Coordinates of C-alpha atoms and ligand atoms in Angstrom, one line a residue:
M1 CA -58.1 15.8 -58.8
I2 CA -59.6 12.5 -59.4
Y3 CA -61.3 11.5 -55.9
Y4 CA -62.7 8.4 -54.5
D5 CA -64.6 7.6 -51.8
S6 CA -63.1 4.1 -51.2
I7 CA -59.7 2.9 -52.9
I8 CA -59.1 -0.7 -52.7
I9 CA -55.4 -2.1 -53.1
G10 CA -55.5 -5.5 -54.4
A11 CA -57.9 -7.6 -56.3
G12 CA -57.6 -11.0 -54.7
F13 CA -60.1 -12.7 -52.5
S14 CA -60.4 -9.7 -50.5
G15 CA -60.3 -7.4 -52.6
L16 CA -63.3 -8.3 -54.8
Y17 CA -65.4 -9.2 -51.9
Q18 CA -64.3 -5.6 -50.4
L19 CA -65.3 -3.8 -53.7
H20 CA -68.6 -5.8 -53.9
Q21 CA -69.3 -4.2 -49.9
C22 CA -68.0 -0.7 -50.6
R23 CA -69.9 -0.3 -54.2
D24 CA -73.1 -2.1 -53.7
K25 CA -74.1 -2.2 -49.9
L26 CA -72.7 0.9 -48.9
N27 CA -73.2 3.1 -51.9
L28 CA -69.1 4.6 -52.2
K29 CA -67.5 5.7 -54.9
T30 CA -64.7 2.7 -54.8
L31 CA -61.6 1.6 -56.9
V32 CA -59.3 -1.9 -56.9
I33 CA -55.6 -1.1 -58.1
E34 CA -54.4 -3.8 -59.1
E35 CA -50.6 -4.9 -59.7
G36 CA -51.2 -7.6 -61.8
S37 CA -52.9 -7.5 -65.0
D38 CA -55.8 -9.8 -64.1
L39 CA -57.6 -10.7 -60.8
G40 CA -56.4 -13.4 -58.1
G41 CA -54.6 -11.8 -55.9
T42 CA -52.3 -14.9 -54.6
W43 CA -53.7 -17.2 -57.4
Y44 CA -52.6 -14.5 -60.1
W45 CA -49.2 -14.7 -59.0
N46 CA -48.8 -19.1 -58.1
R47 CA -48.4 -20.2 -61.0
Y48 CA -45.7 -22.7 -59.7
P49 CA -46.1 -26.3 -61.3
G50 CA -48.0 -28.0 -58.8
A51 CA -49.8 -25.1 -56.6
R52 CA -52.9 -26.1 -55.3
C53 CA -55.0 -24.8 -52.3
D54 CA -54.6 -26.9 -49.3
S55 CA -57.7 -26.1 -47.6
E56 CA -60.8 -28.8 -48.8
S57 CA -62.4 -27.1 -51.9
Y58 CA -65.9 -26.6 -50.7
T59 CA -64.6 -24.6 -47.7
Y60 CA -61.8 -22.5 -50.3
G61 CA -64.4 -19.9 -51.3
Y62 CA -67.5 -16.6 -50.1
T63 CA -70.1 -17.6 -48.3
F64 CA -71.7 -14.6 -48.1
S65 CA -73.6 -15.6 -51.0
E66 CA -76.0 -18.4 -51.1
K67 CA -76.4 -18.3 -54.9
I68 CA -72.8 -18.1 -55.7
Y69 CA -71.7 -21.1 -53.2
K70 CA -74.1 -23.2 -54.9
N71 CA -73.9 -21.8 -58.6
W72 CA -70.0 -23.3 -58.2
T73 CA -68.9 -26.6 -58.4
W74 CA -65.5 -27.7 -57.1
K75 CA -64.6 -31.1 -58.4
E76 CA -61.3 -31.8 -56.8
K77 CA -60.3 -32.4 -52.9
Y78 CA -58.4 -29.9 -53.3
P79 CA -58.4 -27.2 -56.0
K80 CA -55.6 -26.4 -58.2
Q81 CA -54.2 -22.5 -58.7
I82 CA -56.1 -22.0 -62.2
T83 CA -59.1 -23.5 -61.2
I84 CA -59.6 -20.9 -58.3
L85 CA -58.4 -18.2 -60.8
K86 CA -61.6 -19.5 -62.5
Y87 CA -63.9 -19.4 -59.9
L88 CA -62.9 -16.0 -58.9
K89 CA -63.3 -14.7 -62.2
Y90 CA -66.5 -16.6 -61.9
V91 CA -68.0 -14.6 -58.6
E92 CA -66.4 -11.1 -60.5
K93 CA -68.6 -11.7 -64.0
K94 CA -71.7 -12.4 -61.2
L95 CA -70.9 -9.3 -59.3
D96 CA -69.7 -7.1 -62.2
L97 CA -66.4 -6.3 -60.5
K98 CA -64.2 -5.6 -63.2
K99 CA -65.4 -2.3 -64.3
N100 CA -64.4 -1.0 -60.9
I101 CA -61.2 -2.3 -61.1
L102 CA -57.8 -0.2 -62.7
F103 CA -55.3 -3.1 -63.6
N104 CA -51.3 -3.0 -63.8
N105 CA -50.8 -0.2 -61.4
K106 CA -48.4 -0.7 -58.0
I107 CA -49.2 1.8 -55.7
I108 CA -45.5 3.6 -55.0
L109 CA -46.9 6.1 -52.2
A110 CA -49.4 6.6 -50.1
K111 CA -49.9 9.5 -47.6
Y112 CA -52.6 10.7 -45.5
L113 CA -53.2 14.6 -45.7
E114 CA -54.5 15.5 -42.5
S115 CA -55.9 19.3 -43.1
K116 CA -57.8 17.6 -45.7
K117 CA -58.6 14.0 -44.0
L118 CA -57.7 12.5 -47.7
W119 CA -55.4 9.9 -48.5
K120 CA -53.3 10.5 -51.5
L121 CA -51.7 7.7 -54.1
K122 CA -49.5 7.7 -56.4
T123 CA -48.6 4.3 -58.4
N124 CA -45.9 3.3 -61.0
K125 CA -47.8 4.6 -64.0
N126 CA -47.8 8.2 -62.7
K127 CA -51.4 8.3 -61.8
E128 CA -52.1 10.2 -58.9
L129 CA -55.5 9.9 -56.9
F130 CA -57.6 10.6 -53.5
C131 CA -59.4 8.8 -51.2
K132 CA -61.6 9.0 -48.0
Y133 CA -61.1 5.6 -46.8
L134 CA -57.9 3.2 -48.1
I135 CA -58.5 -0.4 -47.5
C136 CA -55.2 -2.5 -48.2
A137 CA -56.1 -5.8 -50.0
V138 CA -52.6 -6.8 -50.6
G139 CA -52.2 -10.2 -48.8
S140 CA -50.1 -11.6 -46.4
L141 CA -47.7 -13.2 -48.6
S142 CA -47.8 -11.3 -51.7
V143 CA -43.8 -10.1 -51.4
A144 CA -41.5 -12.4 -52.5
N145 CA -38.3 -13.6 -50.7
I146 CA -35.2 -13.6 -52.6
P147 CA -32.7 -14.3 -50.2
K148 CA -29.4 -12.0 -50.8
I149 CA -27.1 -14.9 -51.8
K150 CA -23.8 -13.6 -53.2
G151 CA -23.1 -14.1 -56.6
L152 CA -26.9 -14.3 -57.8
N153 CA -26.8 -11.5 -60.6
Q154 CA -23.8 -13.1 -62.3
Y155 CA -25.7 -16.2 -62.8
E156 CA -26.0 -17.2 -66.4
G157 CA -29.3 -19.5 -66.1
K158 CA -32.5 -18.2 -65.6
Y159 CA -34.5 -18.1 -62.1
Y160 CA -37.9 -17.9 -60.6
H161 CA -39.7 -17.4 -57.7
T162 CA -42.4 -19.7 -57.0
G163 CA -44.7 -16.7 -56.1
R164 CA -44.0 -14.3 -58.7
W165 CA -44.0 -17.2 -61.7
P166 CA -43.7 -16.1 -65.2
K167 CA -47.3 -16.8 -67.3
K168 CA -45.5 -18.2 -70.2
N169 CA -44.5 -21.7 -69.6
V170 CA -41.4 -22.6 -68.3
N171 CA -39.5 -25.4 -70.1
F172 CA -38.1 -27.8 -67.8
K173 CA -37.3 -31.1 -70.6
N174 CA -33.5 -31.9 -70.5
Q175 CA -32.6 -29.2 -67.5
V176 CA -30.9 -29.7 -64.6
V177 CA -32.7 -27.4 -61.9
A178 CA -31.6 -26.7 -58.8
Q179 CA -34.8 -25.8 -56.2
I180 CA -34.0 -23.8 -52.9
G181 CA -36.7 -24.3 -50.6
T182 CA -38.8 -27.1 -48.8
G183 CA -42.2 -25.2 -47.5
S184 CA -45.3 -25.9 -49.1
S185 CA -44.3 -24.3 -52.1
G186 CA -41.4 -26.6 -52.7
I187 CA -43.0 -29.6 -51.7
Q188 CA -46.0 -28.9 -54.1
T189 CA -43.5 -27.9 -56.4
A190 CA -40.8 -30.5 -56.7
P191 CA -42.8 -33.7 -57.7
E192 CA -44.5 -31.9 -60.5
I193 CA -40.4 -30.6 -61.6
S194 CA -38.9 -33.7 -61.3
K195 CA -41.3 -35.7 -63.8
K196 CA -40.1 -33.0 -66.8
A197 CA -36.6 -32.0 -65.5
K198 CA -33.3 -34.5 -66.2
K199 CA -32.2 -33.6 -63.0
L200 CA -33.7 -32.0 -59.8
V201 CA -31.5 -30.8 -56.8
I202 CA -33.4 -29.9 -53.7
F203 CA -31.6 -27.9 -51.3
Q204 CA -33.2 -28.5 -48.3
R205 CA -32.2 -26.3 -44.9
T206 CA -34.9 -27.4 -42.7
P207 CA -37.1 -30.3 -42.8
N208 CA -40.6 -29.7 -42.7
Y209 CA -43.6 -32.1 -41.6
S210 CA -46.0 -33.1 -44.4
I211 CA -48.8 -35.4 -44.6
P212 CA -50.4 -36.6 -47.6
A213 CA -53.1 -34.6 -49.6
R214 CA -54.9 -37.6 -50.8
N215 CA -56.2 -35.6 -53.9
K216 CA -59.3 -37.2 -55.8
K217 CA -61.9 -36.2 -57.7
L218 CA -65.6 -35.7 -56.0
T219 CA -67.7 -37.8 -56.4
K220 CA -71.5 -36.2 -57.5
E221 CA -72.9 -37.1 -54.0
F222 CA -70.6 -35.3 -52.2
I223 CA -70.8 -32.3 -54.3
I224 CA -74.7 -32.7 -53.9
N225 CA -74.2 -33.3 -50.6
F226 CA -72.1 -29.4 -49.6
K227 CA -74.3 -27.7 -51.8
K228 CA -77.1 -29.1 -50.0
N229 CA -75.3 -28.2 -46.4
Y230 CA -74.1 -24.4 -47.2
V231 CA -76.1 -23.4 -44.1
K232 CA -74.4 -25.7 -41.8
I233 CA -70.8 -25.4 -43.5
K234 CA -71.2 -21.7 -43.2
R235 CA -71.8 -21.6 -39.3
L236 CA -68.9 -24.3 -38.5
L237 CA -66.5 -22.2 -40.8
K238 CA -67.3 -19.6 -38.4
I239 CA -66.8 -21.4 -35.1
T240 CA -63.6 -23.9 -35.9
P241 CA -60.4 -22.0 -34.7
G242 CA -58.8 -22.2 -38.2
G243 CA -62.1 -21.3 -40.2
H244 CA -62.0 -24.9 -41.8
A245 CA -64.7 -27.9 -41.5
F246 CA -63.5 -29.8 -39.0
N247 CA -63.1 -29.8 -35.4
F248 CA -60.2 -31.0 -32.6
S249 CA -61.5 -34.0 -30.8
N250 CA -61.7 -33.7 -27.0
R251 CA -59.5 -36.8 -26.6
S252 CA -55.8 -36.6 -25.3
V253 CA -52.8 -38.1 -26.6
F254 CA -52.4 -39.5 -23.3
D255 CA -55.9 -41.2 -23.0
L256 CA -54.9 -43.6 -25.5
S257 CA -52.3 -46.5 -25.3
K258 CA -49.8 -45.9 -28.5
V259 CA -50.9 -49.0 -30.5
E260 CA -54.7 -47.3 -30.2
R261 CA -53.2 -43.6 -30.5
N262 CA -51.0 -45.0 -33.8
K263 CA -54.6 -46.6 -34.5
I264 CA -56.3 -42.8 -35.1
Y265 CA -53.1 -41.2 -36.7
E266 CA -52.9 -43.9 -39.3
K267 CA -56.7 -43.0 -40.1
A268 CA -55.7 -39.7 -40.5
W269 CA -52.6 -40.2 -42.8
S270 CA -55.2 -42.6 -44.6
K271 CA -57.4 -39.7 -45.4
G272 CA -54.5 -37.0 -45.7
S273 CA -55.7 -33.2 -44.5
L274 CA -54.5 -30.7 -42.3
S275 CA -57.0 -32.5 -40.0
F276 CA -54.2 -34.3 -38.8
R277 CA -53.4 -32.2 -36.4
A278 CA -57.2 -32.5 -34.8
C279 CA -56.6 -35.7 -34.3
F280 CA -56.1 -35.2 -30.5
V281 CA -57.3 -31.9 -28.3
D282 CA -53.4 -31.3 -26.9
I283 CA -51.0 -32.1 -30.3
T284 CA -50.9 -28.4 -31.1
K285 CA -50.8 -27.8 -27.2
N286 CA -48.4 -29.9 -25.3
I287 CA -45.1 -30.3 -26.1
K288 CA -44.8 -34.4 -25.0
A289 CA -48.1 -34.6 -26.8
N290 CA -46.9 -33.0 -30.0
K291 CA -44.1 -36.0 -29.6
T292 CA -46.4 -38.6 -30.4
A293 CA -47.4 -36.8 -33.8
S294 CA -43.8 -36.3 -34.8
N295 CA -42.8 -39.4 -34.3
F296 CA -45.7 -41.0 -36.3
I297 CA -44.7 -38.6 -39.2
K298 CA -41.2 -39.5 -39.4
E299 CA -41.7 -43.3 -39.0
K300 CA -44.2 -42.7 -42.0
I301 CA -41.3 -40.3 -44.2
L302 CA -38.6 -43.5 -42.8
K303 CA -40.5 -46.4 -44.4
I304 CA -41.7 -43.7 -47.8
V305 CA -37.8 -42.8 -48.9
K306 CA -35.8 -46.0 -49.5
D307 CA -32.1 -44.5 -49.2
K308 CA -31.9 -44.3 -45.6
K309 CA -29.3 -41.0 -45.6
I310 CA -31.8 -39.3 -47.4
A311 CA -34.4 -40.5 -45.2
K312 CA -32.2 -39.2 -42.2
I313 CA -31.8 -35.3 -43.8
L314 CA -35.6 -35.5 -44.4
T315 CA -36.8 -36.4 -40.9
N316 CA -33.9 -34.3 -39.4
F317 CA -36.6 -32.2 -37.6
D318 CA -35.6 -29.3 -35.2
H319 CA -39.1 -27.8 -34.6
P320 CA -42.6 -29.3 -33.5
F321 CA -45.1 -30.4 -35.7
T322 CA -47.2 -27.3 -37.0
S323 CA -44.8 -24.9 -35.3
K324 CA -44.4 -24.0 -38.8
R325 CA -47.1 -23.8 -41.1
P326 CA -48.0 -27.6 -41.4
T327 CA -48.3 -28.8 -45.4
L328 CA -49.7 -31.2 -47.6
N329 CA -48.0 -32.8 -50.5
T330 CA -48.7 -35.3 -53.1
N331 CA -45.8 -37.6 -54.1
Y332 CA -43.4 -35.1 -51.9
Y333 CA -41.5 -37.9 -50.2
E334 CA -42.0 -41.0 -53.0
T335 CA -39.8 -38.1 -55.2
F336 CA -36.4 -38.9 -53.1
N337 CA -37.1 -42.7 -54.7
K338 CA -36.5 -40.9 -58.5
K339 CA -33.1 -41.3 -59.7
N340 CA -33.2 -37.8 -61.1
V341 CA -33.4 -36.3 -57.7
Q342 CA -31.2 -35.5 -55.4
L343 CA -31.3 -33.9 -52.3
V344 CA -28.8 -31.6 -50.5
D345 CA -28.7 -31.0 -46.8
L346 CA -27.9 -27.4 -46.0
K347 CA -27.6 -28.0 -42.8
S348 CA -24.0 -29.7 -43.1
N349 CA -23.2 -28.4 -47.0
P350 CA -24.6 -24.5 -46.8
I351 CA -24.8 -22.2 -50.2
T352 CA -21.5 -20.3 -49.9
E353 CA -22.4 -18.5 -53.4
I354 CA -24.0 -19.0 -56.8
T355 CA -21.7 -18.7 -59.1
K356 CA -22.2 -17.9 -63.2
K357 CA -23.0 -21.6 -63.9
G358 CA -24.9 -22.6 -60.8
I359 CA -24.6 -23.0 -57.0
K360 CA -21.9 -23.4 -55.0
T361 CA -21.7 -25.3 -51.6
K362 CA -19.2 -25.5 -48.9
K363 CA -18.5 -28.9 -50.3
N364 CA -20.1 -28.9 -54.0
H365 CA -20.3 -26.7 -57.3
F366 CA -23.5 -27.5 -58.9
H367 CA -23.9 -26.3 -62.6
F368 CA -27.7 -25.7 -63.6
D369 CA -29.8 -24.7 -66.4
K370 CA -32.4 -23.1 -64.1
I371 CA -32.9 -22.1 -60.4
I372 CA -35.9 -22.0 -58.7
F373 CA -36.5 -20.1 -55.3
A374 CA -39.4 -21.4 -53.2
T375 CA -38.2 -19.4 -50.2
G376 CA -41.1 -17.6 -48.9
Y377 CA -42.1 -14.2 -48.6
D378 CA -41.6 -11.3 -46.6
A379 CA -45.2 -12.1 -44.9
L380 CA -47.5 -10.0 -43.1
T381 CA -45.9 -6.8 -42.9
G382 CA -44.1 -7.0 -46.3
P383 CA -47.0 -6.1 -48.4
L384 CA -47.9 -3.0 -46.1
L385 CA -44.3 -1.6 -45.8
S386 CA -44.2 -1.6 -49.9
L387 CA -47.0 0.9 -50.2
N388 CA -44.4 3.3 -48.6
L389 CA -47.1 5.0 -46.0
T390 CA -46.8 8.0 -44.5
G391 CA -49.4 8.8 -41.8
K392 CA -50.4 11.8 -39.3
K393 CA -47.3 13.7 -38.5
Q394 CA -45.3 12.5 -41.3
I395 CA -44.8 9.5 -40.0
K396 CA -43.8 6.3 -41.6
L397 CA -45.1 2.9 -41.5
K398 CA -41.8 1.5 -41.4
D399 CA -40.5 4.0 -38.5
F400 CA -43.4 2.9 -36.7
W401 CA -43.1 -0.3 -36.8
C402 CA -39.6 -1.1 -36.7
K403 CA -40.3 -2.8 -33.5
R404 CA -42.9 -3.9 -34.1
P405 CA -45.8 -4.3 -36.4
T406 CA -48.7 -2.4 -33.7
S407 CA -52.1 -2.6 -35.1
Y408 CA -55.4 -2.7 -33.1
L409 CA -57.0 -6.1 -34.2
G410 CA -54.7 -6.5 -37.1
L411 CA -57.3 -4.2 -38.8
M412 CA -56.2 -0.4 -38.1
I413 CA -52.8 1.2 -36.8
P414 CA -52.0 4.1 -35.1
N415 CA -51.7 7.5 -36.3
F416 CA -53.4 6.0 -39.8
P417 CA -56.3 7.3 -40.1
N418 CA -59.0 6.0 -42.6
L419 CA -56.6 3.3 -43.1
F420 CA -58.3 -0.2 -43.2
I421 CA -56.4 -3.8 -43.3
I422 CA -57.6 -7.5 -44.3
Q423 CA -55.3 -10.3 -43.2
G424 CA -52.9 -8.0 -41.5
P425 CA -50.1 -8.4 -38.9
G426 CA -52.4 -9.2 -35.7
S427 CA -55.2 -10.7 -37.3
P428 CA -55.5 -14.8 -37.4
S429 CA -54.6 -14.2 -41.3
V430 CA -52.4 -17.0 -41.9
L431 CA -53.0 -19.3 -38.9
T432 CA -56.8 -19.8 -40.7
N433 CA -58.3 -20.7 -43.6
V434 CA -57.7 -17.5 -45.7
P435 CA -61.3 -16.9 -47.3
V436 CA -63.0 -17.3 -43.9
Q437 CA -61.1 -15.2 -42.0
I438 CA -61.3 -12.4 -45.2
E439 CA -65.0 -12.7 -45.1
Q440 CA -64.7 -11.2 -41.3
H441 CA -62.6 -8.7 -42.0
V442 CA -64.3 -7.3 -44.8
E443 CA -67.7 -7.7 -43.0
W444 CA -66.0 -5.8 -40.3
I445 CA -64.7 -2.9 -42.3
T446 CA -68.4 -2.7 -43.9
N447 CA -70.1 -1.9 -41.0
C448 CA -67.2 0.4 -39.3
L449 CA -67.6 2.4 -42.3
R450 CA -71.3 2.2 -42.5
F451 CA -71.3 3.3 -38.7
L452 CA -69.1 6.4 -39.6
K453 CA -71.3 7.1 -42.6
K454 CA -74.6 6.8 -40.4
N455 CA -73.1 9.4 -37.7
N456 CA -71.1 11.9 -39.9
K457 CA -68.2 11.3 -38.9
K458 CA -65.0 12.1 -40.6
S459 CA -62.3 9.8 -39.6
I460 CA -61.8 6.7 -37.3
E461 CA -58.0 5.5 -35.8
A462 CA -57.0 2.9 -33.7
S463 CA -55.9 4.1 -30.4
I464 CA -52.0 3.9 -29.2
N465 CA -53.3 2.0 -25.9
S466 CA -55.3 -0.1 -27.6
A467 CA -53.0 -1.3 -30.3
N468 CA -50.3 -1.9 -27.6
N469 CA -52.9 -4.1 -25.1
W470 CA -53.2 -5.7 -28.4
S471 CA -49.5 -6.3 -28.9
G472 CA -49.3 -7.6 -25.4
E473 CA -52.3 -10.0 -26.2
I474 CA -50.9 -11.8 -28.9
K475 CA -47.8 -12.2 -27.0
K476 CA -49.2 -13.8 -23.9
L477 CA -51.2 -15.9 -26.5
A478 CA -47.8 -16.7 -28.6
D479 CA -45.9 -16.9 -25.4
A480 CA -48.2 -20.1 -24.4
S481 CA -48.3 -21.7 -27.7
L482 CA -46.1 -24.3 -29.5
F483 CA -45.1 -21.6 -31.7
M484 CA -42.4 -20.1 -30.5
K485 CA -40.5 -22.9 -29.9
A486 CA -39.6 -23.5 -33.7
K487 CA -36.0 -22.3 -34.0
S488 CA -36.6 -20.2 -36.9
S489 CA -40.4 -19.2 -38.8
W490 CA -42.0 -16.7 -40.7
Y491 CA -44.5 -16.4 -38.5
K492 CA -42.0 -14.7 -36.5
G493 CA -40.5 -12.6 -38.8
D494 CA -36.8 -15.0 -38.5
N495 CA -36.9 -15.4 -42.3
I496 CA -35.8 -11.7 -43.4
P497 CA -32.7 -10.2 -42.2
G498 CA -33.5 -7.1 -39.8
K499 CA -37.6 -7.8 -39.5
P500 CA -38.5 -7.6 -36.2
K501 CA -38.1 -11.0 -34.2
V502 CA -42.1 -11.1 -33.0
F503 CA -45.0 -13.1 -33.3
I504 CA -47.1 -11.6 -35.8
P505 CA -50.5 -12.8 -37.0
Y506 CA -53.4 -13.6 -33.8
P507 CA -52.8 -17.1 -32.4
G508 CA -56.2 -16.8 -30.2
G509 CA -58.4 -18.5 -32.9
M510 CA -61.1 -17.6 -35.1
P511 CA -63.9 -17.6 -33.0
R512 CA -62.2 -15.8 -30.2
Y513 CA -61.0 -13.1 -32.5
R514 CA -64.7 -12.6 -33.7
N515 CA -65.9 -12.5 -30.4
I516 CA -63.6 -9.8 -30.0
C517 CA -64.4 -7.9 -33.0
N518 CA -68.1 -8.4 -32.5
K519 CA -68.2 -6.2 -29.5
V520 CA -66.0 -3.7 -30.4
E521 CA -68.8 -3.0 -33.0
K522 CA -71.5 -3.4 -30.4
N523 CA -69.4 -0.6 -28.3
Q524 CA -69.5 1.4 -31.3
Y525 CA -65.6 1.7 -31.7
K526 CA -65.1 3.4 -28.4
E527 CA -61.6 1.6 -28.4
F528 CA -60.7 3.8 -31.4
L529 CA -60.4 7.5 -32.0
I530 CA -63.6 9.1 -34.3
K531 CA -63.6 12.8 -35.3
Ligands
N01_601 O1 -42.0 -20.4 -48.3 P1 -41.8 -21.2 -46.5 P2 -43.3 -21.3 -48.9 N1 -31.0 -20.6 -47.9 O2 -41.5 -19.3 -46.1 C1 -36.4 -21.7 -47.0 C2 -48.7 -20.5 -48.4 N2 -48.8 -21.8 -49.1 O3 -43.8 -20.4 -50.5 O4 -37.3 -23.2 -43.1 C3 -31.9 -21.9 -48.0 O5 -43.1 -21.8 -45.9 C4 -36.6 -22.5 -46.0 O6 -36.0 -22.8 -45.1 P3 -36.2 -22.6 -43.5 C5 -48.8 -21.0 -46.9 O7 -49.0 -20.3 -45.5 C6 -49.3 -22.5 -49.1 O8 -43.3 -22.6 -49.3 O9 -36.5 -21.1 -43.0 N3 -33.3 -22.1 -48.1 C7 -38.1 -22.9 -46.5 O10 -37.8 -24.4 -46.6 C8 -46.9 -21.2 -46.4 O11 -46.7 -21.4 -45.2 C9 -49.6 -23.3 -50.1 O12 -35.0 -23.3 -42.8 C10 -33.9 -20.9 -47.5 C11 -38.2 -22.3 -47.9 O13 -37.3 -21.6 -48.1 C12 -46.9 -20.2 -46.9 O14 -47.3 -19.9 -48.3 C13 -48.6 -23.4 -51.2 C14 -33.2 -19.9 -47.6 C15 -39.6 -21.5 -47.0 O15 -40.3 -21.9 -47.1 C16 -45.2 -20.0 -47.6 O16 -44.8 -21.4 -47.9 C17 -47.4 -22.5 -51.0 C18 -32.2 -19.8 -47.9 N4 -31.4 -18.6 -47.6 C19 -47.9 -21.7 -50.1 N5 -34.7 -18.9 -47.3 C20 -50.9 -24.4 -50.2 O17 -52.1 -23.4 -50.0 C21 -35.7 -19.4 -47.2 N6 -35.3 -20.7 -47.2 C22 -50.8 -25.5 -50.5

């Protein structure tokens, strides 16, 4: 029997840090199991042209070690996928993590053996492993969603999903390319593909709000400054709602005249950052205040895009700004001024099928050499469900979560003892600057494992009561927010047929969440069942 004290699934930001904590701080015999052939998680799979992070580089990394923070130099405002991968490899080398990672193995089954108080795991390479603690570091956005469009299997060209991009260079030269989807990934990749392809046809179902990223090289002065301010930055990232290095203004939209307000929006637009939403305290809270921001963005797009019909389709918004994930772009709207770029409005001209040669819509039949699916993910729950988890009393996760993804703090699930989740449903996860939230989760889990060890306890499990109360808390906060005003969003499971339609992440902000987690820890996990 191959036994480990702890097994971690996934070698991205969360798995790597959790390995360091379990192995080096708790002295647990630990293994990371990773499906990919290398580390990186999201940044291993998302190799599509234009892939970049939209958190500012100096905030997008680990802060647990001053040395690691200061010995790495970010050179751009928003790091490229390949740069983030290099950063993670740098961290891996510093901590010597690879020796405890098993690559090219995908978990296909995980079962809790009640009598032994052990988790039994199976991989697609027929490996069978056992562990006491199972930690899921599988990411929130790792199960790609390729919509089941009639006819895809007969398509003779090649197709790709942005989140499963091949390692080998994809050639777009002289190619006629389709792109379905205009979320964060689609908005990033379209300008890059349009530079290479003979023709790019973008299929848009819902227009998205996007702010210019204004990416740039960082000056020497800026780099010296962020390294010098390590302690200050670390503290700031912990107290802002999304774990970014910007605070929300105290000003209301209605404190100012339209002219004064637009000056502030203009400045934020020129700066380019996710902080656009933080210009006023009420943009993300009050629908009328929100409208002033969405109108400003709309006017900007109408000015950039020359063809009025296209501009209208791009601004035909059906949801408040920030009720779906806000995006940053580099020349996305400008791309529609190029002769080789066409926009198809799926609202008026929906896809009916994929044919041997391309895509049929209600009004046209397009021929394509390649199709890109920038169609998102089975977010948050998908990666956990794909593990095929069975808990106590033969309870399967897919059955337990058939109505909602019940968990306590997004960290543990009733009936699934000794199973921890990083960035799971019910935690702030995708609503935050992810590495900051990951550090909090990993440190909470580490402290919990330390407590169990010290007190000679064999298992811990979320109680059904605390998990149900937590679901109620999420619902209450979500109902009071603008998130629920989006007609359709992956935050609510709307993008996946059959998925429960409930708000999935915790929308109360990181500082509030952190306080709750700290209290639970201080109270010695009273809300959990410990044996
Ligand atoms: O996915 P999405 P994404 N027919 O779900 C459309 C993170 N991320 O990969 O809005 C036609 O946001 C769908 O249309 P609609 C970030 O958290 C971060 O872009 O559902 N269209 C939408 O336009 C982000 O939010 C970064 O009507 C279909 C698009 O596909 C998350 O990942 C970069 C369709 C999917 O958008 C996911 O972003 C990239 C269908 N059947 C990603 N199904 C950065 O840090 C879906 N769509 C910068």
